[in-house]
Coordinates of C-alpha atoms and ligand atoms in Angstrom, one line a residue:
M1 CA 40.7 73.2 302.3
V2 CA 39.7 69.8 301.0
R3 CA 41.0 66.7 302.8
V4 CA 41.0 63.5 300.9
V5 CA 41.4 60.0 302.5
V6 CA 42.5 57.2 300.3
V7 CA 42.1 53.6 301.3
G8 CA 44.7 51.5 299.5
G9 CA 48.3 52.4 298.6
G10 CA 48.8 50.3 295.5
I11 CA 49.4 51.7 292.1
G12 CA 46.2 53.8 291.8
G13 CA 46.0 55.0 295.4
L14 CA 49.7 56.1 295.5
A15 CA 49.4 57.8 292.1
L16 CA 46.4 59.7 293.5
G17 CA 48.2 60.6 296.7
A18 CA 51.2 61.9 294.7
G19 CA 49.0 64.0 292.4
L20 CA 46.9 65.6 295.2
R21 CA 50.1 66.4 297.2
R22 CA 51.6 68.0 294.1
R23 CA 48.5 70.2 293.8
G24 CA 48.7 71.2 297.4
I25 CA 45.5 69.2 298.4
E26 CA 45.6 67.6 301.8
V27 CA 45.7 63.8 301.5
A28 CA 46.2 60.7 303.7
V29 CA 46.8 57.3 302.0
F30 CA 46.4 54.2 304.1
D31 CA 47.5 50.7 303.2
R32 CA 47.5 47.4 305.1
D33 CA 51.0 46.5 303.8
T34 CA 53.9 47.3 306.1
D35 CA 56.4 47.6 303.3
V36 CA 55.6 48.9 299.8
A37 CA 58.4 46.7 298.3
A38 CA 56.8 43.5 299.7
T39 CA 54.5 43.1 296.8
G40 CA 54.0 41.1 293.6
G41 CA 57.0 41.3 291.3
Y42 CA 55.7 41.1 287.8
H43 CA 56.1 44.0 285.4
I44 CA 53.7 46.6 284.4
T45 CA 53.3 48.1 280.9
L46 CA 52.8 51.9 280.9
D47 CA 51.4 53.0 277.6
Q48 CA 51.6 56.6 276.3
R49 CA 48.4 57.6 278.1
A50 CA 49.6 56.2 281.5
Q51 CA 53.0 57.9 281.1
T52 CA 51.2 61.3 280.3
A53 CA 49.1 60.8 283.5
L54 CA 52.2 60.0 285.6
R55 CA 54.1 63.0 284.2
E56 CA 51.2 65.2 285.5
L57 CA 51.0 63.4 288.9
L58 CA 54.7 63.1 289.9
P59 CA 57.4 65.6 290.6
P60 CA 59.6 65.9 287.5
E61 CA 62.6 64.3 289.2
V62 CA 60.6 61.2 290.3
F63 CA 59.1 60.9 286.8
E64 CA 62.6 61.0 285.3
R65 CA 63.8 58.2 287.7
L66 CA 60.7 56.2 286.7
L67 CA 61.7 56.4 283.0
A68 CA 65.4 55.7 283.8
S69 CA 64.2 52.5 285.6
S70 CA 61.8 51.3 282.8
S71 CA 62.5 49.0 279.8
A72 CA 61.4 50.6 276.5
L73 CA 59.4 48.4 274.2
R74 CA 60.9 50.2 271.1
L75 CA 64.3 48.8 272.1
R76 CA 63.2 45.1 272.0
D77 CA 62.4 42.7 269.2
R78 CA 58.9 42.1 268.0
D79 CA 56.8 39.8 270.2
A80 CA 56.8 36.1 269.3
F81 CA 54.0 33.4 269.3
W82 CA 55.0 29.8 269.9
D83 CA 53.2 26.5 270.3
R84 CA 53.7 24.2 273.3
R85 CA 56.7 22.7 271.7
G86 CA 58.4 26.1 271.3
R87 CA 57.8 26.1 267.5
L88 CA 57.5 29.7 266.2
L89 CA 54.0 30.5 264.9
G90 CA 54.5 34.2 264.1
H91 CA 55.4 37.6 265.3
G92 CA 53.6 40.6 266.6
P93 CA 53.9 44.1 265.0
D94 CA 57.1 46.1 264.8
L95 CA 57.7 47.9 268.2
G96 CA 60.2 50.5 266.8
A97 CA 57.7 53.4 267.2
D98 CA 55.9 52.0 270.3
P99 CA 56.3 54.6 273.2
S100 CA 55.2 52.1 275.9
A101 CA 57.7 51.2 278.7
D102 CA 57.7 48.2 281.1
I103 CA 58.5 48.7 284.7
D104 CA 58.8 46.3 287.6
R105 CA 55.8 46.7 289.8
I106 CA 58.0 46.9 292.9
T107 CA 60.1 49.8 291.4
L108 CA 56.9 51.6 290.3
R109 CA 55.3 51.3 293.7
T110 CA 58.5 52.4 295.5
L111 CA 58.8 55.5 293.4
L112 CA 55.1 56.4 293.8
A113 CA 55.4 55.9 297.6
E114 CA 58.4 58.2 297.6
A115 CA 56.3 60.9 295.9
V116 CA 53.5 60.5 298.6
G117 CA 56.1 60.8 301.4
D118 CA 54.8 61.0 304.9
D119 CA 51.2 61.2 303.7
L120 CA 51.4 57.4 303.3
H121 CA 50.4 55.4 306.4
L122 CA 51.4 51.8 306.2
G123 CA 50.2 48.9 308.4
R124 CA 46.6 50.2 308.4
T125 CA 43.9 47.7 307.5
A126 CA 40.5 49.3 306.8
T127 CA 37.6 47.3 308.3
G128 CA 34.6 49.6 307.8
V129 CA 33.5 52.5 305.7
G130 CA 30.6 54.9 306.1
H131 CA 29.8 58.5 307.4
D132 CA 30.1 60.0 310.8
D133 CA 27.2 61.8 312.6
H134 CA 27.8 64.9 310.6
G135 CA 27.7 63.0 307.3
T136 CA 31.4 63.2 306.8
P137 CA 33.0 60.2 305.0
R138 CA 34.8 58.0 307.5
V139 CA 37.0 54.8 307.4
E140 CA 37.6 52.5 310.4
F141 CA 40.8 50.5 310.9
A142 CA 41.6 47.3 312.6
D143 CA 44.2 48.7 315.1
A144 CA 43.9 52.5 314.8
A145 CA 41.5 55.4 315.3
P146 CA 39.1 56.1 312.3
A147 CA 40.0 58.8 309.7
T148 CA 37.6 61.2 308.2
G149 CA 37.8 63.4 305.1
D150 CA 35.7 65.6 302.8
L151 CA 36.2 62.8 300.2
L152 CA 37.0 59.2 300.7
V153 CA 38.5 57.2 297.8
G154 CA 38.7 53.4 297.7
A155 CA 41.8 52.4 295.8
D156 CA 41.9 49.0 297.6
G157 CA 42.0 46.7 294.6
T158 CA 40.0 43.7 293.3
H159 CA 38.4 42.8 296.7
S160 CA 37.8 46.4 297.6
L161 CA 36.0 47.0 300.9
V162 CA 35.0 50.5 299.8
A163 CA 33.6 49.5 296.4
R164 CA 31.7 46.7 298.0
H165 CA 30.2 49.1 300.5
L166 CA 29.1 51.4 297.6
A167 CA 27.9 48.7 295.3
G168 CA 26.3 46.5 298.0
G169 CA 28.3 43.5 296.9
P170 CA 31.4 42.4 294.9
T171 CA 32.2 44.4 291.8
N172 CA 33.9 41.6 289.9
T173 CA 33.9 37.8 289.4
P174 CA 36.5 35.2 288.6
A175 CA 37.4 35.2 284.9
G176 CA 38.0 31.5 284.6
I177 CA 41.8 31.5 284.6
I178 CA 44.4 31.0 287.4
G179 CA 47.7 32.8 286.7
F180 CA 51.1 31.9 288.0
S181 CA 54.0 34.3 287.8
G182 CA 57.8 34.2 288.4
R183 CA 61.0 35.8 287.3
T184 CA 64.0 34.1 285.6
P185 CA 67.2 36.0 284.9
L186 CA 68.3 35.5 281.3
P187 CA 71.8 34.1 282.3
S188 CA 70.1 31.3 284.2
L189 CA 68.8 29.8 280.9
S190 CA 70.6 27.4 278.6
R191 CA 72.1 28.9 275.5
S192 CA 69.5 27.3 273.2
E193 CA 66.6 28.8 275.3
R194 CA 68.3 32.2 275.5
E195 CA 68.5 32.2 271.7
R196 CA 64.9 30.9 271.2
L197 CA 63.4 33.4 273.5
G198 CA 65.6 36.3 272.6
P199 CA 65.3 40.0 273.6
R200 CA 61.5 40.0 273.2
S201 CA 58.3 39.0 275.0
G202 CA 56.2 36.2 273.7
L203 CA 53.2 34.0 274.2
A204 CA 53.0 30.2 273.9
L205 CA 49.6 28.5 273.4
G206 CA 49.2 24.9 274.1
G207 CA 45.5 24.0 273.9
H208 CA 43.4 22.9 276.9
G209 CA 43.4 26.5 278.1
A210 CA 47.1 26.4 278.9
A211 CA 49.3 29.4 277.9
L212 CA 52.6 30.8 278.9
Y213 CA 53.5 34.5 278.6
V214 CA 57.2 35.3 278.8
G215 CA 57.8 39.0 279.3
Y216 CA 61.2 40.5 278.6
L217 CA 62.4 43.2 281.0
D218 CA 65.8 44.9 280.7
P219 CA 65.7 48.3 282.5
V220 CA 69.5 48.6 282.3
G221 CA 70.2 47.7 278.6
N222 CA 66.8 48.9 277.3
A223 CA 66.2 51.9 279.6
A224 CA 63.4 54.2 278.4
L225 CA 65.6 57.1 279.5
D226 CA 69.4 56.8 279.2
R227 CA 70.3 58.2 282.6
P228 CA 72.0 55.3 284.4
E229 CA 72.7 57.4 287.5
L230 CA 68.9 57.7 288.0
C231 CA 68.1 54.0 287.5
M232 CA 66.7 52.4 290.6
A233 CA 65.3 49.3 288.9
L234 CA 65.1 46.2 291.0
T235 CA 65.9 44.1 288.0
T236 CA 69.6 44.7 287.3
G237 CA 70.0 42.6 284.1
P238 CA 67.8 41.1 281.4
T239 CA 65.1 39.1 283.0
Y240 CA 62.0 37.1 281.9
I241 CA 59.0 37.8 284.0
W242 CA 56.6 35.0 283.0
G243 CA 52.9 34.4 283.5
A244 CA 51.6 30.9 283.1
M245 CA 47.9 30.4 282.8
L246 CA 45.6 27.4 283.4
P247 CA 41.8 27.2 283.3
E248 CA 40.1 27.1 286.7
S249 CA 39.4 23.6 287.9
S250 CA 39.7 21.7 291.1
A251 CA 43.2 20.5 290.0
T252 CA 44.3 24.1 289.2
D253 CA 42.8 25.4 292.4
A254 CA 44.8 22.9 294.4
L255 CA 48.0 24.6 293.1
R256 CA 47.0 27.9 294.6
G257 CA 47.7 26.4 298.1
L258 CA 51.3 25.8 297.2
H259 CA 54.3 28.2 297.4
G260 CA 57.9 28.5 296.1
E261 CA 59.7 25.4 295.1
A262 CA 56.6 23.1 295.6
L263 CA 54.4 25.4 293.4
R264 CA 57.1 25.6 290.7
A265 CA 57.5 21.8 290.5
A266 CA 53.7 21.2 290.5
L267 CA 53.2 23.8 287.8
I268 CA 55.9 22.3 285.6
A269 CA 54.4 18.8 286.1
R270 CA 50.9 20.1 285.1
F271 CA 52.2 21.6 281.9
A272 CA 54.2 18.5 281.1
E273 CA 51.1 16.4 281.5
L274 CA 49.5 18.7 278.9
G275 CA 52.2 17.8 276.4
W276 CA 54.5 20.9 276.8
S277 CA 58.1 20.3 275.8
E278 CA 60.7 20.2 278.5
H279 CA 62.8 23.0 276.9
V280 CA 59.8 25.4 276.8
L281 CA 59.3 24.8 280.5
E282 CA 62.9 25.6 281.3
V283 CA 62.1 29.3 281.9
L284 CA 59.8 28.1 284.8
D285 CA 62.3 25.5 286.0
R286 CA 65.1 28.1 286.3
A287 CA 63.0 30.8 288.1
D288 CA 63.9 32.0 291.5
P289 CA 61.4 29.9 293.6
H290 CA 60.8 32.8 295.9
T291 CA 59.3 34.8 293.1
V292 CA 56.8 32.1 292.0
A293 CA 53.2 32.9 293.0
A294 CA 49.6 31.9 292.0
F295 CA 46.7 34.2 291.7
R296 CA 43.2 34.2 290.3
F297 CA 42.2 36.4 287.4
N298 CA 39.1 38.5 288.2
A299 CA 37.1 40.8 285.9
A300 CA 34.4 43.3 286.3
S301 CA 31.7 43.7 283.7
P302 CA 32.9 45.1 280.4
R303 CA 29.7 47.2 280.1
A304 CA 30.4 50.8 281.1
R305 CA 27.0 51.3 282.6
E306 CA 27.5 48.4 285.0
L307 CA 30.7 49.9 286.4
A308 CA 30.6 52.1 289.6
P309 CA 26.8 51.3 289.8
W310 CA 26.1 53.8 292.6
P311 CA 25.0 57.4 292.7
A312 CA 27.9 59.9 292.9
G313 CA 28.7 61.1 296.4
R314 CA 31.7 61.8 298.7
I315 CA 32.8 58.2 298.8
T316 CA 34.1 56.8 295.5
A317 CA 36.6 54.3 294.2
L318 CA 39.1 53.8 291.4
G319 CA 41.3 51.2 289.7
D320 CA 40.7 47.5 290.2
A321 CA 38.2 48.3 292.9
V322 CA 35.9 49.4 290.1
H323 CA 37.2 47.8 286.9
A324 CA 39.2 44.7 287.9
T325 CA 40.9 43.7 284.7
P326 CA 42.8 40.4 284.0
P327 CA 46.5 41.1 283.4
T328 CA 46.1 39.8 279.8
A329 CA 45.4 43.4 278.6
G330 CA 48.6 44.8 280.3
M331 CA 46.5 47.9 281.0
G332 CA 45.0 47.6 284.5
A333 CA 47.7 49.6 286.3
G334 CA 47.7 52.1 283.5
A335 CA 44.0 52.6 283.8
A336 CA 44.3 53.0 287.6
V337 CA 46.9 55.7 287.1
R338 CA 44.7 57.5 284.6
D339 CA 41.8 57.3 287.0
A340 CA 44.0 59.1 289.6
A341 CA 45.0 61.8 287.1
D342 CA 41.4 62.4 286.1
L343 CA 40.2 62.6 289.7
V344 CA 43.0 65.1 290.6
E345 CA 42.0 67.2 287.6
N346 CA 38.3 67.1 288.5
L347 CA 39.0 68.0 292.2
G348 CA 41.1 71.0 291.1
G349 CA 38.7 73.8 291.7
A350 CA 36.0 72.0 293.7
G351 CA 36.9 73.1 297.2
A352 CA 35.4 71.4 300.2
D353 CA 31.7 72.2 299.4
P354 CA 29.9 68.8 299.4
A355 CA 27.7 69.6 296.4
A356 CA 30.8 70.7 294.3
L357 CA 32.7 67.6 295.4
T358 CA 29.8 65.4 294.5
A359 CA 29.6 67.0 291.0
A360 CA 33.4 66.5 290.6
V361 CA 33.0 62.8 291.5
D362 CA 30.1 62.5 289.1
R363 CA 32.2 63.7 286.2
F364 CA 35.1 61.5 287.3
E365 CA 33.0 58.4 287.6
A366 CA 31.4 58.9 284.1
A367 CA 34.9 59.0 282.4
M368 CA 36.1 56.1 284.6
R369 CA 33.3 53.8 283.4
L370 CA 34.4 54.3 279.8
R371 CA 38.1 53.8 280.7
G372 CA 37.3 50.6 282.6
S373 CA 35.1 49.2 279.9
E374 CA 37.9 49.6 277.3
V375 CA 40.5 47.8 279.4
I376 CA 38.2 45.0 280.6
T377 CA 37.0 44.4 277.0
R378 CA 40.7 44.1 275.8
G379 CA 41.7 41.8 278.7
M380 CA 38.7 39.5 278.3
M381 CA 39.4 39.1 274.6
T382 CA 42.6 37.3 275.3
V383 CA 41.0 35.3 278.2
R384 CA 38.2 34.1 275.9
W385 CA 40.8 33.2 273.2
I386 CA 42.8 31.1 275.7
L387 CA 39.7 29.5 277.2
A388 CA 38.4 28.6 273.7
T389 CA 41.4 26.2 273.4
D390 CA 39.9 24.3 276.3
T391 CA 36.7 23.3 274.3
V392 CA 36.6 20.1 272.1
L393 CA 36.5 22.2 268.9
G394 CA 39.2 24.6 270.2
A395 CA 41.5 21.8 271.2
A396 CA 41.1 20.1 267.8
A397 CA 41.7 23.4 266.0
T398 CA 44.8 24.1 268.1
T399 CA 46.2 20.6 267.4
L400 CA 45.6 20.9 263.7
T401 CA 46.6 24.5 263.0
T402 CA 49.7 25.0 265.1
P403 CA 52.0 22.6 263.2
L404 CA 50.8 24.2 260.0
L405 CA 51.5 27.7 261.3
A406 CA 54.9 26.6 262.6
A407 CA 55.8 25.1 259.2
A408 CA 54.7 28.2 257.3
T409 CA 56.7 30.5 259.7
R410 CA 59.8 28.3 259.2
L411 CA 59.4 28.6 255.4
L412 CA 59.0 32.4 255.6
H413 CA 62.1 32.7 257.7
R414 CA 64.2 30.6 255.3
R415 CA 63.5 32.9 252.4
Ligands
FAD501 C1 50.5 39.1 286.9 C2 49.9 40.5 286.7 C3 50.5 41.2 285.7 C4 50.0 42.5 285.4 N1 50.5 43.2 284.4 C5 50.0 44.4 284.2 C6 50.6 45.2 283.1 O1 51.5 44.8 282.4 N2 50.1 46.5 282.9 C7 49.1 47.0 283.7 O2 48.7 48.2 283.5 N3 48.6 46.3 284.7 C8 49.0 45.0 284.9 N4 48.4 44.3 286.0 C9 47.3 44.8 286.7 C10 47.7 45.8 287.8 O3 48.7 45.3 288.7 C11 46.5 46.2 288.6 O4 45.5 46.5 287.6 C12 46.8 47.5 289.3 O5 47.8 47.3 290.3 C13 45.5 48.1 289.9 O6 45.9 49.2 290.8 P1 44.9 49.5 292.0 O7 45.6 50.6 292.7 O8 43.5 49.6 291.6 O9 45.0 48.2 292.9 P2 46.3 47.5 293.6 O10 47.6 48.0 293.0 O11 46.0 46.1 293.7 O12 46.3 48.2 295.1 C14 45.3 47.9 296.1 C15 46.0 48.2 297.4 O13 44.9 48.2 298.4 C16 45.5 47.6 299.6 N5 44.3 47.1 300.3 C17 43.4 46.2 300.0 N6 42.5 46.1 300.9 C18 42.8 46.9 301.9 C19 42.3 47.2 303.2 N7 41.1 46.6 303.6 N8 42.9 48.2 304.0 C20 44.0 48.8 303.5 N9 44.6 48.5 302.4 C21 44.0 47.6 301.6 C22 46.4 46.5 299.1 O14 47.4 46.2 300.1 C23 47.0 47.1 297.8 O15 48.2 47.8 298.1 C24 48.9 43.0 286.2 C25 48.4 42.2 287.3 C26 48.9 41.0 287.5 C27 48.3 40.2 288.7

């Protein structure tokens, strides 16, 4: 019987562990974290393809709880676009037929971990990867005995030890933007801001590479599956989970060293310096300081042939380890989940024979390169658009066009 060792119990690694377990394949998932819920608290969009993959990977009752704990896009208003003063520039498409659902990353990870059960081993930091004397894939840990398996999968994220071992170096580079995230319950906002933001997500662009995404999450009022008794969402009421963005520079980098209250105050001060209105920054100001965090956007190459640039073998990787994607596509976790489903599918009849396993990995990696290329291309489009507002021409264009767009939108709404 095949034994699979997975390094990394984030979204992709846990999805893989759950899927293998469901198929009766022996698996062990190792993560350095000691608590699955002690992780970033932004929300994750699961499009139709990601939901289909999860339906295959998870036991039906866990999948139902996942839907009952997600916020359906079709139940919220169209996305909005604003300028840095909060003037409406336009709306996104109608979401009435959009099957996607947003779920808190902590809720998603907790449910996936439950599906993996006692095959998940926490508090295990991988320190080395290779093969033992018999050529069997092996991982070493900081404080525990090594683990071996017929197949070893690196699902260890953007700074993956496993993918670096396979590629001989990093598999991605900084994308040029530093992101800041936090969560603000809707009732914490003033009435005027509650009305301006509304039950929708939106993006404000302000020139100089500054942008503010405000995501609306309401897994209670907007549940994707109306089964309140199954809801285990962490977010118990309508909440804005926001992501502020600034171009990388020494000034922005300095913010990365700050935490909580100090980070929130410095971030607001930086946006105010760039001319953002006080009321637009209220959503940052009213955030729970414990939820405010800074992180760098990384991206792998959008060219499919440059992803997973190693010959197929019995050590492979998936998710951000291979195709790190800036969050601007809202598709990174979805792609990691789809990688997991595809690997489970390919391993189906392979058995423990090394040649058959290598052939299964080869098929899996070929499809993953295309998946990765699609999501990185989408994510980088928005990154380039935001960074373009930091050029002389881009800043001038933003200054000139946004008041015109705002005026045109006001006129349209008056009709
Ligand atoms: C602010 C933000 C918003 C996002 N929004 C979305 C969204 O809306 N939709 C979407 O699809 N994606 C989104 N993403 C992206 C998404 O979170 C990632 O793409 C996704 O989690 C990738 O899954 P993964 O399993 O590859 O990596 P991760 O989920 O990052 O998991 C990697 C795991 O490996 C573990 N690990 C790392 N090194 C070691 C080691 N040496 N030993 C043991 N364990 C190790 C880590 O502890 C971690 O648990 C967003 C990301 C950010 C930052």
